[in-house]
Short mmCIF file of C-alpha atoms and ligand atoms in Angstrom, two decimals:
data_model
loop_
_atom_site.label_atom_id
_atom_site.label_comp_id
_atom_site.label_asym_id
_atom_site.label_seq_id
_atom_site.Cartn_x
_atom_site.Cartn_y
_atom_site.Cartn_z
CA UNK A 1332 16.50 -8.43 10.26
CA UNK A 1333 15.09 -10.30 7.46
CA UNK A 1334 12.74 -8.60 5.25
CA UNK A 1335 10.34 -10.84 3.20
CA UNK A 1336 7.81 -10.16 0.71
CA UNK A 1337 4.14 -11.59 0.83
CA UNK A 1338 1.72 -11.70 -1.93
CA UNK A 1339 -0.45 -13.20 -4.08
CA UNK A 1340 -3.37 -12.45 -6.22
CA UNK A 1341 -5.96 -10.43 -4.90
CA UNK A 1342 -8.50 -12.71 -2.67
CA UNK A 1343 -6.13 -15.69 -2.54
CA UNK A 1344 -5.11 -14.80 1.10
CA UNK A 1345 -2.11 -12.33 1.66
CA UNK A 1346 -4.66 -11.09 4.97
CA UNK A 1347 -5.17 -14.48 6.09
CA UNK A 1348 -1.73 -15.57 6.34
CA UNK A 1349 -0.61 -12.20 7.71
CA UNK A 1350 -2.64 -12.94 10.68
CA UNK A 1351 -1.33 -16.06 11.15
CA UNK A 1352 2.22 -15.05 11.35
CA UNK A 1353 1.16 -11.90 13.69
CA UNK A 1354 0.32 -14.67 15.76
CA UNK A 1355 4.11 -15.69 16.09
CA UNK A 1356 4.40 -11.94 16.79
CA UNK A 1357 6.67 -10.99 13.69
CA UNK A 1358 5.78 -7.47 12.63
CA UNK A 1359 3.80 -6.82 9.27
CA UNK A 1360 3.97 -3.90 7.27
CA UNK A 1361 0.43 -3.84 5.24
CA UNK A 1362 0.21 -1.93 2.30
CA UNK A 1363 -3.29 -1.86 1.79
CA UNK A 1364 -3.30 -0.01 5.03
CA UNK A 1365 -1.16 2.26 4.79
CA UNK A 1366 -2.80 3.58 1.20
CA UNK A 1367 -6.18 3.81 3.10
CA UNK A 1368 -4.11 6.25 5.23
CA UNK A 1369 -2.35 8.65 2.86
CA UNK A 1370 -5.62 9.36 0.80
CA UNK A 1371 -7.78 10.66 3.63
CA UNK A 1372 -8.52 14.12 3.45
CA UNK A 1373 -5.61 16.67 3.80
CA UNK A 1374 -2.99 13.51 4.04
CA UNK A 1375 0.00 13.44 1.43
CA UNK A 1376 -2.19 11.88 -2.01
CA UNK A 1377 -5.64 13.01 -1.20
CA UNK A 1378 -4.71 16.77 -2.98
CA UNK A 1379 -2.99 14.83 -6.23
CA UNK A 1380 -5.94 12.56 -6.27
CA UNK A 1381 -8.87 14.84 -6.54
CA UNK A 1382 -6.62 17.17 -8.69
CA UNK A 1383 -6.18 13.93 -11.03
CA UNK A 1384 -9.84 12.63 -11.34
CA UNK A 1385 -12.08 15.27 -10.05
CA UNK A 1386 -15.10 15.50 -7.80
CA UNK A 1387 -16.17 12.61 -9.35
CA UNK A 1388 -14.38 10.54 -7.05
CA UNK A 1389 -15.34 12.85 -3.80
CA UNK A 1390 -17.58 11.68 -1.23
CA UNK A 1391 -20.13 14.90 -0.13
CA UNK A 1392 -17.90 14.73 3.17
CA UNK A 1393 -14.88 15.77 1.15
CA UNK A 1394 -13.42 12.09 1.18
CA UNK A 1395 -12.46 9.66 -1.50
CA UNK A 1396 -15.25 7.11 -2.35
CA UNK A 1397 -12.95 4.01 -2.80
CA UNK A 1398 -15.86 2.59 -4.42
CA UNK A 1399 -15.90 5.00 -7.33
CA UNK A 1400 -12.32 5.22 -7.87
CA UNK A 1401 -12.22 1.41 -8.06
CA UNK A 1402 -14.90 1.78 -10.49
CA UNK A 1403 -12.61 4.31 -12.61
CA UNK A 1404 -9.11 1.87 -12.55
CA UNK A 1405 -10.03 -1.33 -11.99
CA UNK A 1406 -10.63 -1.94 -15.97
CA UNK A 1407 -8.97 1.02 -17.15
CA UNK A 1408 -4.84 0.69 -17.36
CA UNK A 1409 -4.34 4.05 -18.09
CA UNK A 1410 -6.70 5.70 -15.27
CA UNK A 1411 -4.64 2.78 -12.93
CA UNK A 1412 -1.82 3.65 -14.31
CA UNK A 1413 -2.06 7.71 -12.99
CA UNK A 1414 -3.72 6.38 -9.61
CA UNK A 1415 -1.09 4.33 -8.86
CA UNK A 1416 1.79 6.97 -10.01
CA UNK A 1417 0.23 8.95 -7.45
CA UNK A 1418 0.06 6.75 -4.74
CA UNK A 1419 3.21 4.71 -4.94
CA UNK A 1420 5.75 6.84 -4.14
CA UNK A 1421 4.47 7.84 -0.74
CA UNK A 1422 3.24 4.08 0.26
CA UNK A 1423 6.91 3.35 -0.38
CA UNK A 1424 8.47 5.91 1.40
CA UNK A 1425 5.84 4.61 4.42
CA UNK A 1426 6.69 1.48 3.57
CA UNK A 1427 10.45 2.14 4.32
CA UNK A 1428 9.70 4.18 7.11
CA UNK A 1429 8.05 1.48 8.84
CA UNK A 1430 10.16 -1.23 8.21
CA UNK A 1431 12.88 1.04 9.98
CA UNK A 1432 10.95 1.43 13.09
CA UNK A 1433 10.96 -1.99 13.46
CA UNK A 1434 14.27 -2.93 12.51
CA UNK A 1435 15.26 -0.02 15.30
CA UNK A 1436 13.11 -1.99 17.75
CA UNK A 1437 14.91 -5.02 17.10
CA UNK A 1438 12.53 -7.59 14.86
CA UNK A 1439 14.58 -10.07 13.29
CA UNK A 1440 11.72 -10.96 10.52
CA UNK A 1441 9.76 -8.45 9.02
CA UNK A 1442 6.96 -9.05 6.54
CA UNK A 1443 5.44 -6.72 3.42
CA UNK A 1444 2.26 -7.46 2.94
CA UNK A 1445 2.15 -5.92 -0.63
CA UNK A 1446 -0.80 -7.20 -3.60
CA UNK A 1447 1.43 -5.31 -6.07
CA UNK A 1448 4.96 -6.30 -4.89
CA UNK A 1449 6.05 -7.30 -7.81
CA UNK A 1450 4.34 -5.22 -10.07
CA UNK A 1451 5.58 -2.24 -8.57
CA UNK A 1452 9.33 -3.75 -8.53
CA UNK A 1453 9.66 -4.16 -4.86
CA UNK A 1454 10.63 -8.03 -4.30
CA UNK A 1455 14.44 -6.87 -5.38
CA UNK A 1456 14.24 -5.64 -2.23
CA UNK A 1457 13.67 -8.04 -0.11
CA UNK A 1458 15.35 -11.76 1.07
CA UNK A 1459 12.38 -13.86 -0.08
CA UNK A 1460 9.22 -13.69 -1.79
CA UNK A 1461 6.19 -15.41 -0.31
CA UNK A 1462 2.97 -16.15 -2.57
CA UNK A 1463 -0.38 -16.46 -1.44
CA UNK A 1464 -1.85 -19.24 -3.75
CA UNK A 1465 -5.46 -20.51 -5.00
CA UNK A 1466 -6.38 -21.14 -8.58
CA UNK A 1467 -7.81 -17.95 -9.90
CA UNK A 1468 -11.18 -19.84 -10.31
CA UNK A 1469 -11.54 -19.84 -6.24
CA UNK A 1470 -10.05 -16.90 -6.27
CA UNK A 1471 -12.58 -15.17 -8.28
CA UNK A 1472 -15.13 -16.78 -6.25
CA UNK A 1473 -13.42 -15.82 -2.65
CA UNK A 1474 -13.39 -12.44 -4.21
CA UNK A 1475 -16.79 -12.16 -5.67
CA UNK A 1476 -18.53 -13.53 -1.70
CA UNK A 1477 -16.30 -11.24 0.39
CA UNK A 1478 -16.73 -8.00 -1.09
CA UNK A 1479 -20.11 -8.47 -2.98
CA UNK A 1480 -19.00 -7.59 -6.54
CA UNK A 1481 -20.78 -9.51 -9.63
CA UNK A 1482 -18.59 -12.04 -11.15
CA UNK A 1483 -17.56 -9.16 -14.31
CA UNK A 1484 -16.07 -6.64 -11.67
CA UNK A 1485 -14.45 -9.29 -10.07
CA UNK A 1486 -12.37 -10.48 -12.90
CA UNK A 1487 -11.85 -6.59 -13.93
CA UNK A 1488 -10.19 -6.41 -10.16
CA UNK A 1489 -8.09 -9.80 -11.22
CA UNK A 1490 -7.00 -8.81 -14.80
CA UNK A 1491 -5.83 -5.72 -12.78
CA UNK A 1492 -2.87 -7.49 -11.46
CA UNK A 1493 -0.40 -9.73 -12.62
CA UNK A 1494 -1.89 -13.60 -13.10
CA UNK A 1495 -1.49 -15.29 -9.64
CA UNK A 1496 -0.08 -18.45 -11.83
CA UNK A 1497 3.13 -16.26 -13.13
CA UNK A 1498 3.63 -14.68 -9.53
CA UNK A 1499 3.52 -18.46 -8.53
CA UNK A 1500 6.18 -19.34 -10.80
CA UNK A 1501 8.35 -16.59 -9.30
CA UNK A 1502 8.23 -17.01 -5.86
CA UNK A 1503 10.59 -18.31 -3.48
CA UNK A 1504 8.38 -19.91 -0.88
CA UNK A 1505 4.31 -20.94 -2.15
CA UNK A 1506 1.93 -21.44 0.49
CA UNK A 1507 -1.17 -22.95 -1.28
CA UNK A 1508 -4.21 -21.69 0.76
CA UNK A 1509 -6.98 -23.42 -1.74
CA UNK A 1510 -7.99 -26.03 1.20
CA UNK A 1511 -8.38 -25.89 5.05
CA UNK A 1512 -7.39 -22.67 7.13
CA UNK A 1513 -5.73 -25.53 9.48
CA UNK A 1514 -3.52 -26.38 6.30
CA UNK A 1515 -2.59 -22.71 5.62
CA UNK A 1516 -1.83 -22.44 9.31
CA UNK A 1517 0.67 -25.23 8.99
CA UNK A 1518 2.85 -24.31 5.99
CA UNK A 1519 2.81 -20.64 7.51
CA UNK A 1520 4.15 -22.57 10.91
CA UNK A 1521 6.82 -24.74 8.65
CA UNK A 1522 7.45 -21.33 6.92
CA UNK A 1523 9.08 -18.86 10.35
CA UNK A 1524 10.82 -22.46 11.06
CA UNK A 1525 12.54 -21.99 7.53
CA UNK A 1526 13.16 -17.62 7.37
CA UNK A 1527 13.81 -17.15 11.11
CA UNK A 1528 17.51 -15.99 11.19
CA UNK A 1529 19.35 -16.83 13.89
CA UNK A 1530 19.49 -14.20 17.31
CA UNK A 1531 23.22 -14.28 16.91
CA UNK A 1532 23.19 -13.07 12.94
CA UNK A 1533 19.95 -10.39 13.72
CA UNK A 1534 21.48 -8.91 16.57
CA UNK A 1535 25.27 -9.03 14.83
CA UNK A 1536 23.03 -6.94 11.73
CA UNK A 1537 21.38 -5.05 14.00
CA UNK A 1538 24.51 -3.64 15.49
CA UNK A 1539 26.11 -3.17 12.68
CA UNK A 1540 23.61 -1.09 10.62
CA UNK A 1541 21.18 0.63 13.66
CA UNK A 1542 23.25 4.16 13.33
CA UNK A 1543 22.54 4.47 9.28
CA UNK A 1544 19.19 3.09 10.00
CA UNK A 1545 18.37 5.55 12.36
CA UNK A 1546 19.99 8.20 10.50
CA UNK A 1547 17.69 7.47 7.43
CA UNK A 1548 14.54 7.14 9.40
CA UNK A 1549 15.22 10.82 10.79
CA UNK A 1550 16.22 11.94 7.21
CA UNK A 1551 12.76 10.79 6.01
CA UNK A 1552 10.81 12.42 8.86
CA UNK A 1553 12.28 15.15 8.27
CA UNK A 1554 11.85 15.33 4.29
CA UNK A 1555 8.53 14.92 4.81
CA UNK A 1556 7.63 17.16 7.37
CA UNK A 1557 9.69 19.87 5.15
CA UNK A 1558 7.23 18.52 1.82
CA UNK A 1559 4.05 19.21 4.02
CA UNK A 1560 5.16 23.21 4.84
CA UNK A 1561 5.89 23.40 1.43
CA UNK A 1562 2.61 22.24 0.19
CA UNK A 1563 0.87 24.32 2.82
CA UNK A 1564 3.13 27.39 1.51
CA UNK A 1565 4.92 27.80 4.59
CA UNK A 1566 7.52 29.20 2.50
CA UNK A 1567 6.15 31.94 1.25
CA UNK A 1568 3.92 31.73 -1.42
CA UNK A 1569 4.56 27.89 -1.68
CA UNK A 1570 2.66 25.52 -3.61
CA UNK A 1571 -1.09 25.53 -3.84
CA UNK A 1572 -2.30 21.87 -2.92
CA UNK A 1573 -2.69 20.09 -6.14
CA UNK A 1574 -6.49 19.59 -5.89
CA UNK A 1575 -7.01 22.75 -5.42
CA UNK A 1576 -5.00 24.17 -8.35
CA UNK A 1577 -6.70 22.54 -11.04
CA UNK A 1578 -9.76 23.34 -12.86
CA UNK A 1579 -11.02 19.43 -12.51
CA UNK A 1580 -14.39 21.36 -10.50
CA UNK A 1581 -12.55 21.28 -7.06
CA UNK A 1582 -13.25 24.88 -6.91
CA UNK A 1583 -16.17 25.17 -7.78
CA UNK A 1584 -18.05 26.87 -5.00
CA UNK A 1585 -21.13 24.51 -5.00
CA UNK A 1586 -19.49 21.45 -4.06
CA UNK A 1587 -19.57 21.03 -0.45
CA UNK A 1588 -16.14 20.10 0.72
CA UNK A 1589 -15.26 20.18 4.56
CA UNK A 1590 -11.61 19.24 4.98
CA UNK A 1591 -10.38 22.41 6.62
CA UNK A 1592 -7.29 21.78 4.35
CA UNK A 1593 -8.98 22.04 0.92
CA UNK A 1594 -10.69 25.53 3.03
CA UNK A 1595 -7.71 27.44 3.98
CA UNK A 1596 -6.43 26.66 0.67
CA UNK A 1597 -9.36 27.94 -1.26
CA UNK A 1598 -8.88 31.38 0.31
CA UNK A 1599 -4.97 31.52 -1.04
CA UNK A 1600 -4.28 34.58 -3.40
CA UNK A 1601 -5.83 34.24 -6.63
CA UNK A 1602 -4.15 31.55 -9.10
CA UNK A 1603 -2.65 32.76 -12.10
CA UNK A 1604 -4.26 32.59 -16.11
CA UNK A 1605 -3.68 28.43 -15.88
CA UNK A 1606 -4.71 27.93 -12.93
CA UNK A 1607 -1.06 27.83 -11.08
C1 COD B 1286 -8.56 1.72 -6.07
C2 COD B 1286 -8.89 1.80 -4.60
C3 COD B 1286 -9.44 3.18 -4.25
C4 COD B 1286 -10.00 0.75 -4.31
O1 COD B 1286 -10.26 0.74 -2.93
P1 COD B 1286 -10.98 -0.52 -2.25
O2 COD B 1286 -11.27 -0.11 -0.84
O3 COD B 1286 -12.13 -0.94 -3.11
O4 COD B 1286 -9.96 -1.70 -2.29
P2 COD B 1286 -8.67 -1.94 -1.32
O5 COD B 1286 -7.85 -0.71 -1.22
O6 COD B 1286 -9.13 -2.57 -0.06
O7 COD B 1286 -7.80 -2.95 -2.18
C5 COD B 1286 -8.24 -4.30 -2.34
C6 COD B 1286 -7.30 -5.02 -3.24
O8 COD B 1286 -7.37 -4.47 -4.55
C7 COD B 1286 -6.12 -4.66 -5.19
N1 COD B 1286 -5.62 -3.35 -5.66
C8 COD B 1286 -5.65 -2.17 -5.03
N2 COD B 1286 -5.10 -1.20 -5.78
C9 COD B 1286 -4.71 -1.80 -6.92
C10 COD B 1286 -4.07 -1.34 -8.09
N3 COD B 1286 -3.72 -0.05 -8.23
N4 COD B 1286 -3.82 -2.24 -9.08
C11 COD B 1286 -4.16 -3.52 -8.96
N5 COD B 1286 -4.78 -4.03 -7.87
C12 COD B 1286 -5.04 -3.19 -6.87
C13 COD B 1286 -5.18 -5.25 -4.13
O9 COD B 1286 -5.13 -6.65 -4.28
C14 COD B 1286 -5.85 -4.91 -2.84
O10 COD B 1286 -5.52 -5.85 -1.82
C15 COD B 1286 -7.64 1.50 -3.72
O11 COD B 1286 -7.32 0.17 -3.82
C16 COD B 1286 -6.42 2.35 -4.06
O12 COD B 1286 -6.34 3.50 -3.68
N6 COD B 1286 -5.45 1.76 -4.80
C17 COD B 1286 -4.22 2.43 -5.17
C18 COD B 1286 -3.14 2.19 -4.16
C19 COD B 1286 -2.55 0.81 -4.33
O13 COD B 1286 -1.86 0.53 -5.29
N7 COD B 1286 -2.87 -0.07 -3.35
C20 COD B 1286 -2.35 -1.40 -3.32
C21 COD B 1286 -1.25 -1.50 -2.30
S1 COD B 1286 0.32 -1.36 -3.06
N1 ATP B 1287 -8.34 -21.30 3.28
C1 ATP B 1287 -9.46 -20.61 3.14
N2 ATP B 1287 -10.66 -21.22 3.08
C2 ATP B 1287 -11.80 -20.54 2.92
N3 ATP B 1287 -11.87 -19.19 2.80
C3 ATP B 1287 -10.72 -18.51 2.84
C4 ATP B 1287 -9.46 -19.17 3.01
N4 ATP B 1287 -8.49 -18.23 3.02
C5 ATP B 1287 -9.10 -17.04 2.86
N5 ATP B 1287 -10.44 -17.20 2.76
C6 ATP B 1287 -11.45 -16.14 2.55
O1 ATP B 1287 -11.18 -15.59 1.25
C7 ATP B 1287 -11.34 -14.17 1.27
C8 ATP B 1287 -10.03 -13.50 0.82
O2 ATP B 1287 -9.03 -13.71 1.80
P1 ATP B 1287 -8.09 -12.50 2.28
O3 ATP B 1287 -8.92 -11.33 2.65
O4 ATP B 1287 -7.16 -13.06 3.28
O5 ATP B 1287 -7.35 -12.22 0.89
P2 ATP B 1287 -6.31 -11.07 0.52
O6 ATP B 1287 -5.34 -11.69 -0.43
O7 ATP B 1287 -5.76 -10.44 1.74
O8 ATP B 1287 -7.24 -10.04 -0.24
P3 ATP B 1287 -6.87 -8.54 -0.78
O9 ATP B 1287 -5.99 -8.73 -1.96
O10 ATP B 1287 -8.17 -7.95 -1.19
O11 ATP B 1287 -6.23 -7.81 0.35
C9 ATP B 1287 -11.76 -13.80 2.68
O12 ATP B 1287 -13.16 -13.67 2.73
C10 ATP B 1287 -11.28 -14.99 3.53
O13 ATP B 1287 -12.08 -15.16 4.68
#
């Protein structure tokens, strides 16, 4: 299988053209979907999160407002910094996870769709990067109309990330999505004509390496179901759920949290003189 790295700035199109090659049915692994998922309540980050910034960022249903924590790192290295310290780890062990499962089923092209792949390191991982170009002045404005931010929070969101012109320069495939959809369309068309391996060499990979792929995909399962018990103190006393254990206000009995996670948790044995 051939693994290859999409990105691009944010707003210049990484969704867009990862629709259009789901349409020649080669799998994408989206990381902006898979952090969505390990920051709901009781999932992996969600305990590190509220531990690290507070009730601030709660929603009074116990859930992250994505609209305040943007509001705390987009603009503020050092807050994005800790966010994405938290994060990162478990989107790439999802990541990895995922691209398994469909190496197992037998894709011979799979796609990251990752805003931050090289930023956080990962296109020495794959066979090609793929950028997602428009000049950052359409880009700001794409931005600005799709998610209704003023023009200032727009370019905090861009000067968040590395400038689209340098991840330009460092690609190894450009598909320039400033004009038509129907021109995007055909350089993403022109583009599977050019990283489509062969059946012969994908299935001669596939045989080769589907035992230590499969081995490693049950290794990780089973890490992280073992991390889980631990933070629910399945073994013994375990470790207290990080949002729980600090004194950021989580415990504080008048906020009204409902995850039955953060619940159970609050009724562990009493935390020691810092709050561990
Ligand atoms: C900050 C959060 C809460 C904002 O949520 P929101 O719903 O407003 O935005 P969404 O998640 O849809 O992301 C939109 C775009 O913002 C950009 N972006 C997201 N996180 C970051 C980041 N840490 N640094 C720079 N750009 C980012 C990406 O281009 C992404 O496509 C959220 O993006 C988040 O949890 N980010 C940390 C996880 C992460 O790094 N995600 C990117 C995938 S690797
Ligand atoms: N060629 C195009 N012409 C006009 N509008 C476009 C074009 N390509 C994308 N758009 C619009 O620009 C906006 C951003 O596109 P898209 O959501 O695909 O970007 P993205 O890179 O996936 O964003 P993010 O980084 O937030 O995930 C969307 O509203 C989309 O409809």
């Amino acid at each position: 299988m051939r693994l290859v790295g999409l990105t691009g700035g944010i707003a210049t199109g990484k969704s867009t053209v990862s629709h259009f090659l789901a349409a020649h049915q080669v799998p994408i692994v989206d990381a902006d979907l898979i952090a969505r998922d390990i920051v709901r309540p009781g999932e992996v980050a969600f305990h590190a999160i509220c531990d690290a910034f507070g009730p601030a960022v709660l929603d009074a249903d116990g859930s992250i407002n994505r609209q305040r924590l943007g509001a705390l790192v987009f603009g503020n290295a050092d807050q994005r910094r800790k966010l994405n310290s938290i994060t990162h780890p478990y989107i790439r062990i999802e990541m990895l996870k995922s691209v398994l499962r469909h190496f197992m089923a037998g894709a011979r092209l799979c796609v990251l769709d990752t805003p931050l792949l090289f930023e956080a390191g990962l296109h020495r991982w794959v066979h090609a990067v793929v950028v997602v170009y428009c000049p950052d002045g359409l880009q700001k404005e794409r931005l600005v109309q799709r998610d209704g931010l003023s023009p200032l929070q727009a370019q905090l969101r861009i000067d968040s990330q590395m400038p689209i012109e340098r991840k330009k320069a460092m690609a190894h495939f450009v598909i320039d999505n400033s004009s038509s959809l129907t021109r995007t369309r055909t350089q993403v068309d022109d583009l599977i004509d050019q990283l489509m391996p062969s059946r012969w060499l994908a299935g001669a990979i596939w045989g080769l390496l589907l035992l230590p792929a499969s081995s490693l995909y049950l290794l990780l399962v089973v890490f992280q179901r073992i991390d889980r018990w631990r933070r629910l103190g399945f073994f013994g006393r375990g470790l207290r759920p990080a949002g729980i254990a600090s004194n950021a206000g989580i415990r504080n009995p008048g906020l009204s949290i409902v995850n039955p996670d953060l619940q159970m948790h609050s009724l562990a044995p009493a935390a020691g003189p810092n709050g561990f």
